Tab-separated table of C-alpha atoms in Angstrom:
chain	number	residue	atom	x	y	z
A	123	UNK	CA	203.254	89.095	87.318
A	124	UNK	CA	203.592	85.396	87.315
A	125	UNK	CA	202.055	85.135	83.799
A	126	UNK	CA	199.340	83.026	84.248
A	127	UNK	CA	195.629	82.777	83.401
A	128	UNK	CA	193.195	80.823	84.653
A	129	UNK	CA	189.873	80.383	82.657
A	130	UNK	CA	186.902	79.408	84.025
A	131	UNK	CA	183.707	79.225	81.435
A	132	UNK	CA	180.279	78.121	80.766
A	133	UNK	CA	181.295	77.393	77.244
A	134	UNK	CA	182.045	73.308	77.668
A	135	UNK	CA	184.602	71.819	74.832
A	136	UNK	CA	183.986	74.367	72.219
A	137	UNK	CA	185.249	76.472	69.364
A	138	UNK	CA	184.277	79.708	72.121
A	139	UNK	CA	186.988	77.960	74.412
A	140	UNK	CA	189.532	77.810	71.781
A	141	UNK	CA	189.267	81.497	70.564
A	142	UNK	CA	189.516	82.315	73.948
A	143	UNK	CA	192.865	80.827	74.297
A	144	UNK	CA	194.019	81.644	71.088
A	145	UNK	CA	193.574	85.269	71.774
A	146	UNK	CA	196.096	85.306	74.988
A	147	UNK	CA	198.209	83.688	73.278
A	148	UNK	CA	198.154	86.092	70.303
A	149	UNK	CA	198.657	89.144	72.541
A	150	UNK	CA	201.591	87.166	74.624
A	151	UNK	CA	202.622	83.632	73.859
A	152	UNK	CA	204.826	82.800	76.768
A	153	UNK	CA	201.399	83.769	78.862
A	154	UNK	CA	200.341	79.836	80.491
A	155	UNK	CA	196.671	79.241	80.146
A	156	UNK	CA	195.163	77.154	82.388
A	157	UNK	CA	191.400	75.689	81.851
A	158	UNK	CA	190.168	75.596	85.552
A	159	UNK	CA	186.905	74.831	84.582
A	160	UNK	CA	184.809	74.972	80.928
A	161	UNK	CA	182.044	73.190	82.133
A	162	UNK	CA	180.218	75.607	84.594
A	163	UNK	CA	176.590	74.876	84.313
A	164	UNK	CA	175.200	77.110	81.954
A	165	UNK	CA	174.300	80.667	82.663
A	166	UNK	CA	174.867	79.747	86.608
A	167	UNK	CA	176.471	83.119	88.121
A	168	UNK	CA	175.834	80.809	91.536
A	169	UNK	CA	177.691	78.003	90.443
A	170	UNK	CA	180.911	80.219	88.616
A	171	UNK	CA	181.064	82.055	91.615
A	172	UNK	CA	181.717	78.598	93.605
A	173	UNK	CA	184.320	77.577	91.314
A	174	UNK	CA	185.846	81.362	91.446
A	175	UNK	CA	185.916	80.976	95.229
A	176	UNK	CA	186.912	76.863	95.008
A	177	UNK	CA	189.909	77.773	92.842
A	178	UNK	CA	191.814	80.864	92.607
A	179	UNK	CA	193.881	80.137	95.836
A	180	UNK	CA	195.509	77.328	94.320
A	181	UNK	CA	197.281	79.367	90.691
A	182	UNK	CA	200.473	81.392	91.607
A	183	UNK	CA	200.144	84.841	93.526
A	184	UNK	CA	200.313	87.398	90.822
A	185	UNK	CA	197.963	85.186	88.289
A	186	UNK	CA	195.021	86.677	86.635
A	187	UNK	CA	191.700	84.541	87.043
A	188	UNK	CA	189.265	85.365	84.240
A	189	UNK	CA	185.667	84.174	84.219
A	190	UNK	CA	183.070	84.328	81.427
A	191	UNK	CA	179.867	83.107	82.472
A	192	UNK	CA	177.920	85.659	81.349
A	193	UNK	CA	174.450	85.704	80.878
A	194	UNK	CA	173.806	89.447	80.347
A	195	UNK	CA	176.752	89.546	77.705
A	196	UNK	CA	175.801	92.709	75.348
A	197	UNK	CA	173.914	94.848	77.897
A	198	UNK	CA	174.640	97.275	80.201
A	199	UNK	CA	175.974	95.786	82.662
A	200	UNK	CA	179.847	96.145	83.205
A	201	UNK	CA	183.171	94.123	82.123
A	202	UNK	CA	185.318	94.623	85.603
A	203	UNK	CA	189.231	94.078	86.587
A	204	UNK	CA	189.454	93.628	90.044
A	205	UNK	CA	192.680	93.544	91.907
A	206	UNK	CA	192.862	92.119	95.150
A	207	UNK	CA	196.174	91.403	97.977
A	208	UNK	CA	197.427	88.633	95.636
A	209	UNK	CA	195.292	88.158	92.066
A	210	UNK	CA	193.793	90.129	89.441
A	211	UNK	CA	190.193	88.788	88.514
A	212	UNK	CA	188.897	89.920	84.732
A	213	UNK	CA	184.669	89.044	84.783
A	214	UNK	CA	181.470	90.377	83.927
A	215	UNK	CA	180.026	92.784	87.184
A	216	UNK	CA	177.675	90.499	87.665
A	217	UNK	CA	179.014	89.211	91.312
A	218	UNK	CA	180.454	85.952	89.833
A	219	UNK	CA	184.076	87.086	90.830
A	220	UNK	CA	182.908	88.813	93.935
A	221	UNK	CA	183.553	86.073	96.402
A	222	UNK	CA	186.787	85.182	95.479
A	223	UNK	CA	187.991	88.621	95.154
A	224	UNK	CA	186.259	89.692	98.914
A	225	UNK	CA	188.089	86.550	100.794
A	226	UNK	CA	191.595	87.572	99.147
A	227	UNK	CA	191.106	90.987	99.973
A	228	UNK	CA	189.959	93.502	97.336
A	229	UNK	CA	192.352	96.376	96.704
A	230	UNK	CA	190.828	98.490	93.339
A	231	UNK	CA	188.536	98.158	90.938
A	232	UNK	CA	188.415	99.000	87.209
A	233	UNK	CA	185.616	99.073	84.501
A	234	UNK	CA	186.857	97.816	81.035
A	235	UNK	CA	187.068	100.448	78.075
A	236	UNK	CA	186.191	98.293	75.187
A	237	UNK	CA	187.841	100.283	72.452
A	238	UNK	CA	190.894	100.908	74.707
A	239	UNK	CA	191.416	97.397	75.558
A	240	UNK	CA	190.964	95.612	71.993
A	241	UNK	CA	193.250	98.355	70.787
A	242	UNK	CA	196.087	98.286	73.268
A	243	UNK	CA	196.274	93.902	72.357
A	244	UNK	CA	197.283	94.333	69.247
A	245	UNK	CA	195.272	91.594	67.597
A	246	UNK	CA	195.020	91.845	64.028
A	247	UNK	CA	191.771	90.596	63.969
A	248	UNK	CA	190.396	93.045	66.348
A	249	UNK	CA	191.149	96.198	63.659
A	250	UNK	CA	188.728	94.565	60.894
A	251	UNK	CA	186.042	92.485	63.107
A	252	UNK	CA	183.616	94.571	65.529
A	253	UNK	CA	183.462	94.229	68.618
A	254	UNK	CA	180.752	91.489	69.231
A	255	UNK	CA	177.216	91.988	71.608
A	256	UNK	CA	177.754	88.148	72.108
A	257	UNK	CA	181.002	87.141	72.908
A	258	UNK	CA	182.756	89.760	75.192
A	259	UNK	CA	185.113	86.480	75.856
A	260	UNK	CA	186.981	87.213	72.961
A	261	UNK	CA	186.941	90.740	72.137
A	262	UNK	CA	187.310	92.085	75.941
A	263	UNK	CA	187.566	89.554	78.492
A	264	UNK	CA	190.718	87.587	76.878
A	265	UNK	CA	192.891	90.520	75.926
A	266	UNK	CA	192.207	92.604	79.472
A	267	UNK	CA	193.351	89.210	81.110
A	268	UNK	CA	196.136	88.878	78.264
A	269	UNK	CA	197.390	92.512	78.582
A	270	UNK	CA	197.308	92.309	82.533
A	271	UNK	CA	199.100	88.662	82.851
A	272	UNK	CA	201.881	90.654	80.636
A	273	UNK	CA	202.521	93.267	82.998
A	274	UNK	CA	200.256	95.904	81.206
A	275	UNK	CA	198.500	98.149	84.307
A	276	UNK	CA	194.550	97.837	83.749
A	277	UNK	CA	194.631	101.961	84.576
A	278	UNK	CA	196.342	101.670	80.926
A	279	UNK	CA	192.537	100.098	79.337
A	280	UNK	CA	190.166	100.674	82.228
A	281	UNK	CA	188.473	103.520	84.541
A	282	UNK	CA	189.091	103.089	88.608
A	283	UNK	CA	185.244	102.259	90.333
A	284	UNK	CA	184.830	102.368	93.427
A	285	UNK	CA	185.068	98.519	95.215
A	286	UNK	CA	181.450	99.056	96.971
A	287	UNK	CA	179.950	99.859	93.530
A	288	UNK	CA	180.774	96.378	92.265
A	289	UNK	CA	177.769	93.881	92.234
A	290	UNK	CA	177.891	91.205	95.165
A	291	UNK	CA	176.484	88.132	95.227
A	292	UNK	CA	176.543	85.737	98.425
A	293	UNK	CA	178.251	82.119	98.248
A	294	UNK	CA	178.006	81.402	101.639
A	295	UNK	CA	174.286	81.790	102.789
A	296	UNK	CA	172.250	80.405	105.425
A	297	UNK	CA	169.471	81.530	107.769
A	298	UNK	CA	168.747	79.329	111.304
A	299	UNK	CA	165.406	79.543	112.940
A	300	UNK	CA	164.689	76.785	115.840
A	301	UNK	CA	167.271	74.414	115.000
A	302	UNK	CA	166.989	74.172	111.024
A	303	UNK	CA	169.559	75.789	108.801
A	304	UNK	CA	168.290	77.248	105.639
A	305	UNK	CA	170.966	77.113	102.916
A	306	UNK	CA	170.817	76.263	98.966
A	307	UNK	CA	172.544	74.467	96.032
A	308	UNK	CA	175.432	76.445	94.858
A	309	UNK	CA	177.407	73.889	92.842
A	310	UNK	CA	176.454	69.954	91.434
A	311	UNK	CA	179.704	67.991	90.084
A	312	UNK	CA	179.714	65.561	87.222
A	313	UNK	CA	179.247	62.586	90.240
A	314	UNK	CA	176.181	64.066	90.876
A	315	UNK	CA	177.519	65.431	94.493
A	316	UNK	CA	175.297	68.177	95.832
A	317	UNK	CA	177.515	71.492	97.697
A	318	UNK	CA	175.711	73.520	99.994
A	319	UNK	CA	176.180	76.974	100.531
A	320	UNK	CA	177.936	76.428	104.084
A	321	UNK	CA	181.442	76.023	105.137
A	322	UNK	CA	182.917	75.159	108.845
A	323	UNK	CA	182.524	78.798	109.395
A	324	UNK	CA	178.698	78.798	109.184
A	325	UNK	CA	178.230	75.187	110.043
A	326	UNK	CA	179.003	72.188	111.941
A	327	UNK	CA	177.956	68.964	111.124
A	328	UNK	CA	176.134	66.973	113.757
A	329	UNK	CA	177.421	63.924	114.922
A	330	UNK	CA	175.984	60.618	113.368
A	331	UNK	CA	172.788	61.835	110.947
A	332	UNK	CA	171.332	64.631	109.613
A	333	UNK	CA	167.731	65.084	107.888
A	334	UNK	CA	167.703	67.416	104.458
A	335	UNK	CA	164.696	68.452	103.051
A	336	UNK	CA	163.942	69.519	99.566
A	337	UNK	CA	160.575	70.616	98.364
A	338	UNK	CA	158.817	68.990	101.273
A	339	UNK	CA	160.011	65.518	101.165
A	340	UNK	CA	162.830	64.736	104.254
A	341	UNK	CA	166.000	62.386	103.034
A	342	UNK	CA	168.322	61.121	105.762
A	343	UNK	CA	172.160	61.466	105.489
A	344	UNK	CA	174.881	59.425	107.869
A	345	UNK	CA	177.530	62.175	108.905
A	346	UNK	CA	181.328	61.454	108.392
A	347	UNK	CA	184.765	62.139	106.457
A	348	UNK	CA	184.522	60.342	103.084
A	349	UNK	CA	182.812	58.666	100.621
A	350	UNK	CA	183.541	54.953	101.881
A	351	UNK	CA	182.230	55.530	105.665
A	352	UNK	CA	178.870	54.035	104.254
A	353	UNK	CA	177.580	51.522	102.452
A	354	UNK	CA	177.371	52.115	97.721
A	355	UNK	CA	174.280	53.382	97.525
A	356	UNK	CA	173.604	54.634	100.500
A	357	UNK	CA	173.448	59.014	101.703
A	358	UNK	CA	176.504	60.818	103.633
A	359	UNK	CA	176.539	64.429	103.992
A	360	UNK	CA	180.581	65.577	104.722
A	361	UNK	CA	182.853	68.641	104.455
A	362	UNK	CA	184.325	68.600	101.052
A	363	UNK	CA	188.130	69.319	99.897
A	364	UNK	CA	186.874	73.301	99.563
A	365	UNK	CA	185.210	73.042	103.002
A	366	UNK	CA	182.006	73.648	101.696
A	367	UNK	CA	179.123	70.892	103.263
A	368	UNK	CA	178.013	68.235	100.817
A	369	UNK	CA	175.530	65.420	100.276
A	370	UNK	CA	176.852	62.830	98.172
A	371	UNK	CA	175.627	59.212	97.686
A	372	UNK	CA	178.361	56.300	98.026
A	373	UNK	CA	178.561	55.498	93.768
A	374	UNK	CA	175.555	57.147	93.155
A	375	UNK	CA	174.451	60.703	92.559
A	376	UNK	CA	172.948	62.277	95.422
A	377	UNK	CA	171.268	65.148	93.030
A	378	UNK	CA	169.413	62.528	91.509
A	379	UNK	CA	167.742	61.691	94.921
A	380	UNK	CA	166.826	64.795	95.940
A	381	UNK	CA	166.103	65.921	92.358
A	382	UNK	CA	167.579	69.166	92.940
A	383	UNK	CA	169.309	72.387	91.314
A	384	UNK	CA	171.739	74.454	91.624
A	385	UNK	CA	169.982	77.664	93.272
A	386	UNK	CA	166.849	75.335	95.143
A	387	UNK	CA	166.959	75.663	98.427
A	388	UNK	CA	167.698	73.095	101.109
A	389	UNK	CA	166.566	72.629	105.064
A	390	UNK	CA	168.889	70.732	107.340
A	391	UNK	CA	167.817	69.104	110.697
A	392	UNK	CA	170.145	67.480	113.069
């Protein structure tokens, strides 16, 4: 294990983010936490699962990659370790970590015990405090990832699933029909820049404009590499450093043009 953890959250600069941490570190303190992302747009399983699939290549083979954006925290649905060729992802089954985990390869799958897990971390806490319907962050997310980032097998805390019983959800989507491509939003960055769901493998940007329309109303983009190749204030549509296609506007924010959100779908015409 290389004894890292990368979180990525919906929870933004909060106490939840803080617990978080302070509960790997309880269970192993030489464990390094890294805070990939805490600002995932609220209750956007779309938008997580962009950052998932944006991010985990870059931690150390061997790291564990735990997400909690969670909107169905508390209900049925299942608390998952999934171990692919070269990370361990610890998430909610709700297809936010199914992405990530496809493209490196998935190897098993585990379903959390909740008892098990909280009892094998030895948190003091834990044997006095209930387990919580709200914040599965804390009580099962963060010691799975903890325990696993240790060395601890997840057989030790969790039941083996089968892989094809885990919930998928597509990043990459698009539908063509007489020369338009059909995609949608999947992620909006604090600039106000606009990914698509389309990479190089699904799509190739025409040479010198493209039209995008949203809700009816047509916006044109200039192709190119970078920000710069047009005028501030004016639209570019260009493969981003994930490879995912993206509208942007030159110091301006291109979701604020098209008035858009993550999820709405978008119509490009070369």
């Amino acid at each position: 294990m290389s004894g890292f953890v990368g979180l990525i959250t919906d929870f933004g600069d909060s106490v939840y983010d803080g617990i978080v941490e302070s509960v790997i570190k309880y269970v192993d303190p030489s464990i390094n936490v890294i805070r990939i992302d805490n600002e995932v747009p609220h209750f956007s399983v779309l938008a997580g699962s962009y950052i998932t699939y944006s991010s985990y290549r870059w931690l150390p083979p061997g790291s564990v990659i735990m997400i909690v954006v969670d909107p169905g925290v508390g209900t049925s649905r299942r608390a998952v370790v999934i171990r692919t060729n070269n990370y361990y992802f610890v998430a909610p089954d709700n297809g936010v970590a199914y992405e990530a985990a496809a493209e490196d390869g998935i190897r098993e799958a585990y379903a959390i015990n909740y008892s098990r897990v909280r009892s094998l971390a030895g948190v003091k806490a834990f044997n006095s405090w209930p387990l919580s319907y709200t914040f599965h962050g804390r009580d099962v997310f963060a010691p799975a990832a903890a325990l696993i980032a240790k060395g601890v097998p997840p057989s030790q805390f969790a039941t083996p699933i089968p892989a094809g019983s885990l919930v998928s959800l597509r990043l990459r989507y698009s539908f063509r029909s007489e020369g338009v491509t059909r995609t949608r939003v999947v992620y909006i960055d604090k600039f106000g820049n606009v990914a698509l769901g389309l990479t190089t493998r699904e799509y190739r940007l025409p040479r010198g404009r493209l039209v995008v329309n949203v809700k009816g109303t047509q916006h044109v983009f200039t192709t190119g590499r970078t920000f710069a190749d047009v005028r501030p204030g004016d639209a570019i549509a260009y493969i981003n450093s994930f490879g995912f296609v993206e509208l942007a506007i030159n110091q301006g924010s291109a979701a604020s043009k098209l008035n858009v959100n993550v999820g709405d779908e978008v119509s490009l015409i070369p």
